[in-house]
PDB file of C-alpha atoms and ligand atoms in Angstrom:
ATOM      1  CA  MET A   1     136.331  78.131 106.785  1.00  0.00           C
ATOM      2  CA  ASP A   2     135.263  74.725 108.135  1.00  0.00           C
ATOM      3  CA  ASP A   3     136.250  72.189 105.481  1.00  0.00           C
ATOM      4  CA  SER A   4     135.957  69.185 107.793  1.00  0.00           C
ATOM      5  CA  LEU A   5     133.886  67.246 105.237  1.00  0.00           C
ATOM      6  CA  ARG A   6     136.481  67.583 102.445  1.00  0.00           C
ATOM      7  CA  GLY A   7     136.618  64.311 100.476  1.00  0.00           C
ATOM      8  CA  LYS A   8     133.338  63.072 101.979  1.00  0.00           C
ATOM      9  CA  VAL A   9     130.164  62.187 100.114  1.00  0.00           C
ATOM     10  CA  ALA A  10     126.804  63.402 101.438  1.00  0.00           C
ATOM     11  CA  LEU A  11     123.323  62.284 100.438  1.00  0.00           C
ATOM     12  CA  VAL A  12     120.505  64.702 101.257  1.00  0.00           C
ATOM     13  CA  THR A  13     116.866  63.719 100.709  1.00  0.00           C
ATOM     14  CA  GLY A  14     114.435  66.575 100.270  1.00  0.00           C
ATOM     15  CA  GLY A  15     117.439  68.374  98.797  1.00  0.00           C
ATOM     16  CA  GLY A  16     115.299  70.217  96.273  1.00  0.00           C
ATOM     17  CA  SER A  17     113.669  72.685  98.646  1.00  0.00           C
ATOM     18  CA  GLY A  18     113.746  74.526 101.958  1.00  0.00           C
ATOM     19  CA  ILE A  19     115.862  73.023 104.708  1.00  0.00           C
ATOM     20  CA  GLY A  20     117.240  70.230 102.481  1.00  0.00           C
ATOM     21  CA  ARG A  21     118.522  72.739  99.935  1.00  0.00           C
ATOM     22  CA  ALA A  22     120.220  74.746 102.690  1.00  0.00           C
ATOM     23  CA  VAL A  23     121.766  71.511 104.011  1.00  0.00           C
ATOM     24  CA  CYS A  24     123.155  70.689 100.542  1.00  0.00           C
ATOM     25  CA  LEU A  25     124.786  74.113 100.306  1.00  0.00           C
ATOM     26  CA  GLN A  26     126.164  74.002 103.853  1.00  0.00           C
ATOM     27  CA  LEU A  27     127.656  70.500 103.465  1.00  0.00           C
ATOM     28  CA  GLY A  28     129.072  71.562 100.094  1.00  0.00           C
ATOM     29  CA  HIS A  29     130.746  74.581 101.698  1.00  0.00           C
ATOM     30  CA  MET A  30     132.309  72.178 104.208  1.00  0.00           C
ATOM     31  CA  GLY A  31     133.923  70.279 101.332  1.00  0.00           C
ATOM     32  CA  ALA A  32     131.505  67.406 100.714  1.00  0.00           C
ATOM     33  CA  ARG A  33     130.315  66.263  97.310  1.00  0.00           C
ATOM     34  CA  VAL A  34     126.551  66.342  97.686  1.00  0.00           C
ATOM     35  CA  ALA A  35     123.817  64.220  96.129  1.00  0.00           C
ATOM     36  CA  ALA A  36     120.610  66.271  96.291  1.00  0.00           C
ATOM     37  CA  ALA A  37     117.693  63.834  96.018  1.00  0.00           C
ATOM     38  CA  ASP A  38     114.076  64.878  95.856  1.00  0.00           C
ATOM     39  CA  LEU A  39     110.669  63.876  94.549  1.00  0.00           C
ATOM     40  CA  SER A  40     111.053  66.951  92.374  1.00  0.00           C
ATOM     41  CA  LEU A  41     114.016  66.462  90.048  1.00  0.00           C
ATOM     42  CA  ALA A  42     113.684  70.096  88.970  1.00  0.00           C
ATOM     43  CA  GLY A  43     114.046  71.178  92.602  1.00  0.00           C
ATOM     44  CA  ALA A  44     117.140  69.016  93.073  1.00  0.00           C
ATOM     45  CA  GLN A  45     118.608  70.371  89.846  1.00  0.00           C
ATOM     46  CA  ALA A  46     118.001  73.945  91.007  1.00  0.00           C
ATOM     47  CA  THR A  47     119.876  73.143  94.223  1.00  0.00           C
ATOM     48  CA  VAL A  48     122.805  71.697  92.276  1.00  0.00           C
ATOM     49  CA  ALA A  49     122.832  74.780  90.027  1.00  0.00           C
ATOM     50  CA  GLN A  50     123.065  76.993  93.134  1.00  0.00           C
ATOM     51  CA  MET A  51     125.905  74.816  94.382  1.00  0.00           C
ATOM     52  CA  ALA A  52     127.718  75.081  91.055  1.00  0.00           C
ATOM     53  CA  ASP A  53     127.359  78.900  91.157  1.00  0.00           C
ATOM     54  CA  ALA A  54     129.152  78.768  94.518  1.00  0.00           C
ATOM     55  CA  GLY A  55     131.882  76.477  93.105  1.00  0.00           C
ATOM     56  CA  LEU A  56     130.535  73.382  94.926  1.00  0.00           C
ATOM     57  CA  GLU A  57     130.191  69.841  93.566  1.00  0.00           C
ATOM     58  CA  GLY A  58     126.729  68.321  93.530  1.00  0.00           C
ATOM     59  CA  ALA A  59     124.515  65.922  91.602  1.00  0.00           C
ATOM     60  CA  ALA A  60     120.726  65.827  91.349  1.00  0.00           C
ATOM     61  CA  TYR A  61     118.592  62.710  91.667  1.00  0.00           C
ATOM     62  CA  ARG A  62     114.873  62.021  91.663  1.00  0.00           C
ATOM     63  CA  VAL A  63     113.649  59.711  94.424  1.00  0.00           C
ATOM     64  CA  ASP A  64     110.461  58.791  96.204  1.00  0.00           C
ATOM     65  CA  VAL A  65     111.752  57.988  99.686  1.00  0.00           C
ATOM     66  CA  SER A  66     108.698  55.855 100.457  1.00  0.00           C
ATOM     67  CA  SER A  67     109.773  53.275  97.844  1.00  0.00           C
ATOM     68  CA  ALA A  68     112.402  50.759  98.977  1.00  0.00           C
ATOM     69  CA  ALA A  69     113.381  50.006  95.364  1.00  0.00           C
ATOM     70  CA  ALA A  70     113.785  53.697  94.497  1.00  0.00           C
ATOM     71  CA  VAL A  71     115.842  54.323  97.646  1.00  0.00           C
ATOM     72  CA  GLN A  72     118.173  51.403  96.897  1.00  0.00           C
ATOM     73  CA  ALA A  73     118.556  52.567  93.283  1.00  0.00           C
ATOM     74  CA  LEU A  74     119.454  56.056  94.554  1.00  0.00           C
ATOM     75  CA  VAL A  75     122.119  54.791  96.966  1.00  0.00           C
ATOM     76  CA  ASP A  76     123.544  52.511  94.256  1.00  0.00           C
ATOM     77  CA  ALA A  77     123.706  55.431  91.812  1.00  0.00           C
ATOM     78  CA  VAL A  78     125.506  57.696  94.303  1.00  0.00           C
ATOM     79  CA  CYS A  79     127.962  54.889  95.110  1.00  0.00           C
ATOM     80  CA  ARG A  80     128.650  54.339  91.406  1.00  0.00           C
ATOM     81  CA  ARG A  81     129.314  58.076  90.974  1.00  0.00           C
ATOM     82  CA  TRP A  82     131.418  58.803  94.058  1.00  0.00           C
ATOM     83  CA  GLY A  83     132.308  55.431  95.594  1.00  0.00           C
ATOM     84  CA  GLY A  84     130.149  55.533  98.731  1.00  0.00           C
ATOM     85  CA  VAL A  85     128.217  57.649 101.215  1.00  0.00           C
ATOM     86  CA  ASP A  86     129.664  59.166 104.412  1.00  0.00           C
ATOM     87  CA  VAL A  87     126.835  61.490 105.453  1.00  0.00           C
ATOM     88  CA  LEU A  88     123.087  60.977 105.141  1.00  0.00           C
ATOM     89  CA  ALA A  89     120.643  63.796 105.890  1.00  0.00           C
ATOM     90  CA  ASN A  90     117.034  62.581 105.929  1.00  0.00           C
ATOM     91  CA  THR A  91     115.301  65.859 105.180  1.00  0.00           C
ATOM     92  CA  ALA A  92     112.440  64.846 102.867  1.00  0.00           C
ATOM     93  CA  GLY A  93     109.064  65.302 104.457  1.00  0.00           C
ATOM     94  CA  ILE A  94     105.437  66.250 104.008  1.00  0.00           C
ATOM     95  CA  TYR A  95     103.155  68.142 106.380  1.00  0.00           C
ATOM     96  CA  GLN A  96      99.494  67.980 107.220  1.00  0.00           C
ATOM     97  CA  VAL A  97      97.211  69.756 109.646  1.00  0.00           C
ATOM     98  CA  GLY A  98      94.082  68.280 111.160  1.00  0.00           C
ATOM     99  CA  GLY A  99      92.522  66.711 114.233  1.00  0.00           C
ATOM    100  CA  LEU A 100      91.925  62.999 114.720  1.00  0.00           C
ATOM    101  CA  ASP A 101      88.603  63.054 112.847  1.00  0.00           C
ATOM    102  CA  GLU A 102      90.187  64.685 109.815  1.00  0.00           C
ATOM    103  CA  ILE A 103      93.034  62.209 109.249  1.00  0.00           C
ATOM    104  CA  ASP A 104      91.798  59.120 107.429  1.00  0.00           C
ATOM    105  CA  GLU A 105      93.678  55.863 106.969  1.00  0.00           C
ATOM    106  CA  ALA A 106      95.073  56.784 103.549  1.00  0.00           C
ATOM    107  CA  ALA A 107      96.419  60.103 104.838  1.00  0.00           C
ATOM    108  CA  TRP A 108      97.977  58.356 107.835  1.00  0.00           C
ATOM    109  CA  ASP A 109      99.687  55.774 105.612  1.00  0.00           C
ATOM    110  CA  ARG A 110     100.926  58.278 103.042  1.00  0.00           C
ATOM    111  CA  LEU A 111     102.479  60.629 105.583  1.00  0.00           C
ATOM    112  CA  LEU A 112     104.052  57.889 107.711  1.00  0.00           C
ATOM    113  CA  ASP A 113     105.385  56.241 104.531  1.00  0.00           C
ATOM    114  CA  VAL A 114     107.255  59.400 103.550  1.00  0.00           C
ATOM    115  CA  ASN A 115     108.281  60.889 106.904  1.00  0.00           C
ATOM    116  CA  LEU A 116     109.088  57.780 108.931  1.00  0.00           C
ATOM    117  CA  LYS A 117     109.411  54.775 106.628  1.00  0.00           C
ATOM    118  CA  GLY A 118     111.402  56.930 104.203  1.00  0.00           C
ATOM    119  CA  ALA A 119     114.050  57.663 106.843  1.00  0.00           C
ATOM    120  CA  PHE A 120     114.141  53.970 107.818  1.00  0.00           C
ATOM    121  CA  LEU A 121     114.611  52.895 104.184  1.00  0.00           C
ATOM    122  CA  LEU A 122     117.429  55.388 103.626  1.00  0.00           C
ATOM    123  CA  CYS A 123     119.217  54.272 106.795  1.00  0.00           C
ATOM    124  CA  ARG A 124     118.847  50.631 105.822  1.00  0.00           C
ATOM    125  CA  ALA A 125     120.283  51.292 102.364  1.00  0.00           C
ATOM    126  CA  VAL A 126     123.278  53.441 103.396  1.00  0.00           C
ATOM    127  CA  VAL A 127     124.410  51.603 106.535  1.00  0.00           C
ATOM    128  CA  PRO A 128     126.108  48.690 104.705  1.00  0.00           C
ATOM    129  CA  VAL A 129     127.990  51.263 102.605  1.00  0.00           C
ATOM    130  CA  MET A 130     129.005  53.242 105.689  1.00  0.00           C
ATOM    131  CA  ARG A 131     130.122  50.054 107.451  1.00  0.00           C
ATOM    132  CA  GLU A 132     132.392  49.266 104.506  1.00  0.00           C
ATOM    133  CA  ARG A 133     133.933  52.744 104.828  1.00  0.00           C
ATOM    134  CA  GLY A 134     134.462  52.341 108.573  1.00  0.00           C
ATOM    135  CA  GLY A 135     131.792  54.783 109.716  1.00  0.00           C
ATOM    136  CA  GLY A 136     129.521  57.647 108.865  1.00  0.00           C
ATOM    137  CA  ALA A 137     127.004  60.153 110.177  1.00  0.00           C
ATOM    138  CA  ILE A 138     123.231  60.211 109.787  1.00  0.00           C
ATOM    139  CA  VAL A 139     121.077  63.220 110.658  1.00  0.00           C
ATOM    140  CA  ASN A 140     117.283  62.919 110.733  1.00  0.00           C
ATOM    141  CA  LEU A 141     114.715  65.712 110.761  1.00  0.00           C
ATOM    142  CA  SER A 142     112.133  65.636 113.519  1.00  0.00           C
ATOM    143  CA  SER A 143     110.127  68.716 114.556  1.00  0.00           C
ATOM    144  CA  ILE A 144     109.052  70.650 117.597  1.00  0.00           C
ATOM    145  CA  SER A 145     105.716  68.915 116.879  1.00  0.00           C
ATOM    146  CA  GLY A 146     107.335  65.570 117.687  1.00  0.00           C
ATOM    147  CA  ARG A 147     108.527  66.785 121.090  1.00  0.00           C
ATOM    148  CA  THR A 148     105.630  68.610 122.662  1.00  0.00           C
ATOM    149  CA  LYS A 149     101.932  69.242 122.116  1.00  0.00           C
ATOM    150  CA  SER A 150     100.972  70.765 118.812  1.00  0.00           C
ATOM    151  CA  ASP A 151      97.809  72.795 118.155  1.00  0.00           C
ATOM    152  CA  LEU A 152      98.063  72.666 114.378  1.00  0.00           C
ATOM    153  CA  ALA A 153      99.967  69.642 113.106  1.00  0.00           C
ATOM    154  CA  GLY A 154      98.031  66.519 112.189  1.00  0.00           C
ATOM    155  CA  VAL A 155      98.156  63.419 114.372  1.00  0.00           C
ATOM    156  CA  ASN A 156      99.996  61.621 111.561  1.00  0.00           C
ATOM    157  CA  TYR A 157     102.662  64.347 111.277  1.00  0.00           C
ATOM    158  CA  VAL A 158     103.206  64.479 115.045  1.00  0.00           C
ATOM    159  CA  ALA A 159     103.447  60.679 115.268  1.00  0.00           C
ATOM    160  CA  SER A 160     105.930  60.588 112.371  1.00  0.00           C
ATOM    161  CA  LYS A 161     108.170  63.190 113.978  1.00  0.00           C
ATOM    162  CA  ALA A 162     108.059  61.525 117.410  1.00  0.00           C
ATOM    163  CA  GLY A 163     108.861  58.264 115.630  1.00  0.00           C
ATOM    164  CA  ILE A 164     111.930  59.844 114.051  1.00  0.00           C
ATOM    165  CA  ILE A 165     113.292  60.560 117.540  1.00  0.00           C
ATOM    166  CA  GLY A 166     112.803  56.903 118.495  1.00  0.00           C
ATOM    167  CA  LEU A 167     114.433  55.747 115.256  1.00  0.00           C
ATOM    168  CA  THR A 168     117.371  58.039 115.992  1.00  0.00           C
ATOM    169  CA  MET A 169     117.915  56.659 119.498  1.00  0.00           C
ATOM    170  CA  CYS A 170     117.491  53.053 118.378  1.00  0.00           C
ATOM    171  CA  LEU A 171     119.945  53.348 115.472  1.00  0.00           C
ATOM    172  CA  GLY A 172     122.318  55.571 117.445  1.00  0.00           C
ATOM    173  CA  ASN A 173     122.644  52.696 119.893  1.00  0.00           C
ATOM    174  CA  GLN A 174     122.744  49.881 117.310  1.00  0.00           C
ATOM    175  CA  LEU A 175     125.267  51.489 114.979  1.00  0.00           C
ATOM    176  CA  ALA A 176     127.662  53.079 117.474  1.00  0.00           C
ATOM    177  CA  ARG A 177     130.049  50.121 117.272  1.00  0.00           C
ATOM    178  CA  ASP A 178     130.202  50.515 113.505  1.00  0.00           C
ATOM    179  CA  GLY A 179     131.423  54.090 113.923  1.00  0.00           C
ATOM    180  CA  ILE A 180     128.120  55.403 112.584  1.00  0.00           C
ATOM    181  CA  ARG A 181     126.599  58.272 114.563  1.00  0.00           C
ATOM    182  CA  VAL A 182     122.854  58.903 114.257  1.00  0.00           C
ATOM    183  CA  ASN A 183     121.397  62.196 115.423  1.00  0.00           C
ATOM    184  CA  CYS A 184     118.357  64.340 114.878  1.00  0.00           C
ATOM    185  CA  VAL A 185     117.401  68.011 114.587  1.00  0.00           C
ATOM    186  CA  ALA A 186     113.991  69.191 115.797  1.00  0.00           C
ATOM    187  CA  PRO A 187     113.248  72.570 114.192  1.00  0.00           C
ATOM    188  CA  GLY A 188     110.576  74.999 115.247  1.00  0.00           C
ATOM    189  CA  THR A 189     108.577  76.665 112.495  1.00  0.00           C
ATOM    190  CA  THR A 190     111.009  77.499 109.712  1.00  0.00           C
ATOM    191  CA  ASP A 191     110.480  79.795 106.762  1.00  0.00           C
ATOM    192  CA  THR A 192     110.236  77.293 103.864  1.00  0.00           C
ATOM    193  CA  PRO A 193     107.645  76.346 101.227  1.00  0.00           C
ATOM    194  CA  MET A 194     106.252  73.848 103.776  1.00  0.00           C
ATOM    195  CA  VAL A 195     104.714  76.693 105.773  1.00  0.00           C
ATOM    196  CA  ALA A 196     103.932  79.004 102.839  1.00  0.00           C
ATOM    197  CA  ASP A 197     100.174  78.494 103.324  1.00  0.00           C
ATOM    198  CA  VAL A 198     100.166  79.708 106.922  1.00  0.00           C
ATOM    199  CA  GLY A 199      99.487  83.340 105.976  1.00  0.00           C
ATOM    200  CA  ALA A 200     100.372  86.559 107.775  1.00  0.00           C
ATOM    201  CA  GLU A 201      97.992  85.978 110.692  1.00  0.00           C
ATOM    202  CA  GLY A 202      99.245  82.431 111.244  1.00  0.00           C
ATOM    203  CA  ARG A 203     102.850  83.599 111.102  1.00  0.00           C
ATOM    204  CA  ALA A 204     102.111  86.234 113.749  1.00  0.00           C
ATOM    205  CA  VAL A 205     100.615  83.562 116.050  1.00  0.00           C
ATOM    206  CA  LEU A 206     103.561  81.234 115.487  1.00  0.00           C
ATOM    207  CA  THR A 207     106.131  83.997 115.973  1.00  0.00           C
ATOM    208  CA  LYS A 208     104.555  85.096 119.256  1.00  0.00           C
ATOM    209  CA  ARG A 209     105.496  81.745 120.820  1.00  0.00           C
ATOM    210  CA  VAL A 210     109.172  82.152 119.992  1.00  0.00           C
ATOM    211  CA  PRO A 211     111.342  83.939 122.586  1.00  0.00           C
ATOM    212  CA  LEU A 212     113.769  85.003 119.838  1.00  0.00           C
ATOM    213  CA  GLY A 213     110.783  86.669 118.164  1.00  0.00           C
ATOM    214  CA  ARG A 214     110.901  85.273 114.620  1.00  0.00           C
ATOM    215  CA  LEU A 215     110.600  82.099 112.560  1.00  0.00           C
ATOM    216  CA  GLY A 216     113.732  80.090 111.812  1.00  0.00           C
ATOM    217  CA  GLN A 217     115.598  80.374 108.540  1.00  0.00           C
ATOM    218  CA  PRO A 218     116.536  77.189 106.630  1.00  0.00           C
ATOM    219  CA  GLU A 219     120.236  78.057 106.971  1.00  0.00           C
ATOM    220  CA  GLU A 220     119.892  78.049 110.775  1.00  0.00           C
ATOM    221  CA  ILE A 221     118.505  74.513 110.714  1.00  0.00           C
ATOM    222  CA  ALA A 222     121.136  73.457 108.172  1.00  0.00           C
ATOM    223  CA  ALA A 223     123.892  74.722 110.476  1.00  0.00           C
ATOM    224  CA  ALA A 224     122.714  72.307 113.184  1.00  0.00           C
ATOM    225  CA  VAL A 225     122.478  69.423 110.697  1.00  0.00           C
ATOM    226  CA  ALA A 226     125.985  70.201 109.438  1.00  0.00           C
ATOM    227  CA  PHE A 227     127.365  70.316 112.985  1.00  0.00           C
ATOM    228  CA  LEU A 228     125.907  66.895 113.823  1.00  0.00           C
ATOM    229  CA  ALA A 229     127.219  65.490 110.514  1.00  0.00           C
ATOM    230  CA  SER A 230     130.718  66.831 111.140  1.00  0.00           C
ATOM    231  CA  PRO A 231     133.663  65.546 113.208  1.00  0.00           C
ATOM    232  CA  ALA A 232     132.936  68.372 115.676  1.00  0.00           C
ATOM    233  CA  ALA A 233     130.074  66.176 116.931  1.00  0.00           C
ATOM    234  CA  SER A 234     132.241  63.048 117.196  1.00  0.00           C
ATOM    235  CA  TYR A 235     131.035  62.236 120.751  1.00  0.00           C
ATOM    236  CA  ILE A 236     127.335  62.835 120.085  1.00  0.00           C
ATOM    237  CA  THR A 237     124.972  60.071 119.020  1.00  0.00           C
ATOM    238  CA  GLY A 238     121.291  59.279 119.522  1.00  0.00           C
ATOM    239  CA  GLU A 239     120.665  62.929 120.347  1.00  0.00           C
ATOM    240  CA  THR A 240     117.886  65.275 119.271  1.00  0.00           C
ATOM    241  CA  LEU A 241     118.857  68.935 119.065  1.00  0.00           C
ATOM    242  CA  ASN A 242     116.113  71.577 119.380  1.00  0.00           C
ATOM    243  CA  VAL A 243     116.571  74.498 116.976  1.00  0.00           C
ATOM    244  CA  ASN A 244     113.510  76.617 117.621  1.00  0.00           C
ATOM    245  CA  GLY A 245     114.382  80.076 118.912  1.00  0.00           C
ATOM    246  CA  GLY A 246     113.671  78.935 122.458  1.00  0.00           C
ATOM    247  CA  ALA A 247     110.055  77.930 121.753  1.00  0.00           C
ATOM    248  CA  PHE A 248     110.547  74.638 123.547  1.00  0.00           C
ATOM    249  CA  MET A 249     113.006  74.242 126.402  1.00  0.00           C
ATOM    250  CA  VAL A 250     113.913  71.182 128.460  1.00  0.00           C
TER     251      VAL A 250
HETATM  252  P1  NAP B 301     109.897  71.654 102.012  1.00  0.00           P
HETATM  253  O1  NAP B 301     110.448  72.964 101.616  1.00  0.00           O
HETATM  254  O2  NAP B 301     108.488  71.315 101.628  1.00  0.00           O
HETATM  255  O3  NAP B 301     110.878  70.508 101.516  1.00  0.00           O
HETATM  256  C1  NAP B 301     110.561  69.147 101.644  1.00  0.00           C
HETATM  257  C2  NAP B 301     111.065  68.450 100.399  1.00  0.00           C
HETATM  258  O4  NAP B 301     110.794  67.040 100.524  1.00  0.00           O
HETATM  259  C3  NAP B 301     110.339  68.928  99.128  1.00  0.00           C
HETATM  260  O5  NAP B 301     111.258  69.223  98.110  1.00  0.00           O
HETATM  261  C4  NAP B 301     109.486  67.726  98.760  1.00  0.00           C
HETATM  262  O6  NAP B 301     109.283  67.573  97.369  1.00  0.00           O
HETATM  263  C5  NAP B 301     110.340  66.591  99.272  1.00  0.00           C
HETATM  264  N1  NAP B 301     109.551  65.373  99.356  1.00  0.00           N
HETATM  265  C6  NAP B 301     108.255  65.225  99.716  1.00  0.00           C
HETATM  266  N2  NAP B 301     107.880  63.945  99.593  1.00  0.00           N
HETATM  267  C7  NAP B 301     108.958  63.264  99.142  1.00  0.00           C
HETATM  268  C8  NAP B 301     109.196  61.917  98.804  1.00  0.00           C
HETATM  269  N3  NAP B 301     108.214  60.995  98.906  1.00  0.00           N
HETATM  270  N4  NAP B 301     110.419  61.563  98.369  1.00  0.00           N
HETATM  271  C9  NAP B 301     111.397  62.481  98.238  1.00  0.00           C
HETATM  272  N5  NAP B 301     111.225  63.782  98.526  1.00  0.00           N
HETATM  273  C10 NAP B 301     110.019  64.165  98.984  1.00  0.00           C
HETATM  274  O7  NAP B 301     109.924  71.482 103.585  1.00  0.00           O
HETATM  275  P2  NAP B 301     111.036  71.902 104.677  1.00  0.00           P
HETATM  276  O8  NAP B 301     110.397  72.907 105.540  1.00  0.00           O
HETATM  277  O9  NAP B 301     112.326  72.156 104.053  1.00  0.00           O
HETATM  278  O10 NAP B 301     111.076  70.541 105.515  1.00  0.00           O
HETATM  279  C11 NAP B 301     112.238  69.726 105.590  1.00  0.00           C
HETATM  280  C12 NAP B 301     112.089  68.817 106.797  1.00  0.00           C
HETATM  281  O11 NAP B 301     112.041  69.608 107.974  1.00  0.00           O
HETATM  282  C13 NAP B 301     110.812  67.987 106.783  1.00  0.00           C
HETATM  283  O12 NAP B 301     111.090  66.696 107.281  1.00  0.00           O
HETATM  284  C14 NAP B 301     109.910  68.719 107.740  1.00  0.00           C
HETATM  285  O13 NAP B 301     108.935  67.892 108.326  1.00  0.00           O
HETATM  286  C15 NAP B 301     110.916  69.234 108.748  1.00  0.00           C
HETATM  287  N6  NAP B 301     110.449  70.400 109.502  1.00  0.00           N
HETATM  288  C16 NAP B 301     110.067  71.541 108.871  1.00  0.00           C
HETATM  289  C17 NAP B 301     109.621  72.616 109.634  1.00  0.00           C
HETATM  290  C18 NAP B 301     109.168  73.909 109.015  1.00  0.00           C
HETATM  291  O14 NAP B 301     108.561  74.721 109.719  1.00  0.00           O
HETATM  292  N7  NAP B 301     109.457  74.184 107.744  1.00  0.00           N
HETATM  293  C19 NAP B 301     109.557  72.507 111.030  1.00  0.00           C
HETATM  294  C20 NAP B 301     109.953  71.323 111.634  1.00  0.00           C
HETATM  295  C21 NAP B 301     110.406  70.277 110.860  1.00  0.00           C
HETATM  296  P3  NAP B 301     107.957  68.190  96.692  1.00  0.00           P
HETATM  297  O15 NAP B 301     108.013  69.656  96.946  1.00  0.00           O
HETATM  298  O16 NAP B 301     108.100  67.802  95.263  1.00  0.00           O
HETATM  299  O17 NAP B 301     106.806  67.532  97.402  1.00  0.00           O
END
């Protein structure tokens, strides 16, 4: 078993559902103590209960990642509990469909605040802690929608996910000398509550575009996040890894 994160502390936003929950479990299996943080405290607690059932150490926190004060309070609380943060997975996110005419200013602001500003705020809060510890690893969540044209996703969602790739490259470059690696995973459509509304017909359309012939499972995305967070990826920074069944190839 890979226990390369033994003794490390991981903070996972969006840890109460879908991909974030799978990331919490995967990092826990690799030996990390995991703070599962989510807008839904009940969701984060359910994740921690699943971890406990598997003999893994976790703690649940409520956070709104779009609030700088809430993000700082979260990082402070995790540091008080476990002494620092070594791994940050920015998994929290919201989704919206719609063409340009359907996305108003409030919807633009709300989605960008969560998906893009949230990741920025988390990075800003954990980096001083990681510097003190001599390094760390950050993994952001983009999307196939941030890499190529999207028929469904809203202009705000696409812009947020393309922005995450830029944030990753910028911070990967800026923080390399601090021993902090910053990478990104760009999933294709993944079977989580985020896509629960798509329906059978929508799923068939989405699946047809995937050479591997199915939607992704949260554990398959989590495996890529865990790899980038681990010492196995020690020479990778600023990178975005497609995990999409071959739906998008470069
Ligand atoms: P999910 O199951 O909906 O999980 C997202 C989690 O983020 C939810 O628990 C949600 O809480 C939480 N969240 C929302 N707003 C938040 C906020 N302001 N502060 C803190 N937490 C907040 O979705 P998922 O599919 O696992 O998505 C995880 C990430 O992968 C997202 O960034 C998403 O954009 C990306 N992604 C997903 C897919 C896909 O097909 N599923 C594809 C590409 C990329 P609530 O439920 O309480 O709102």
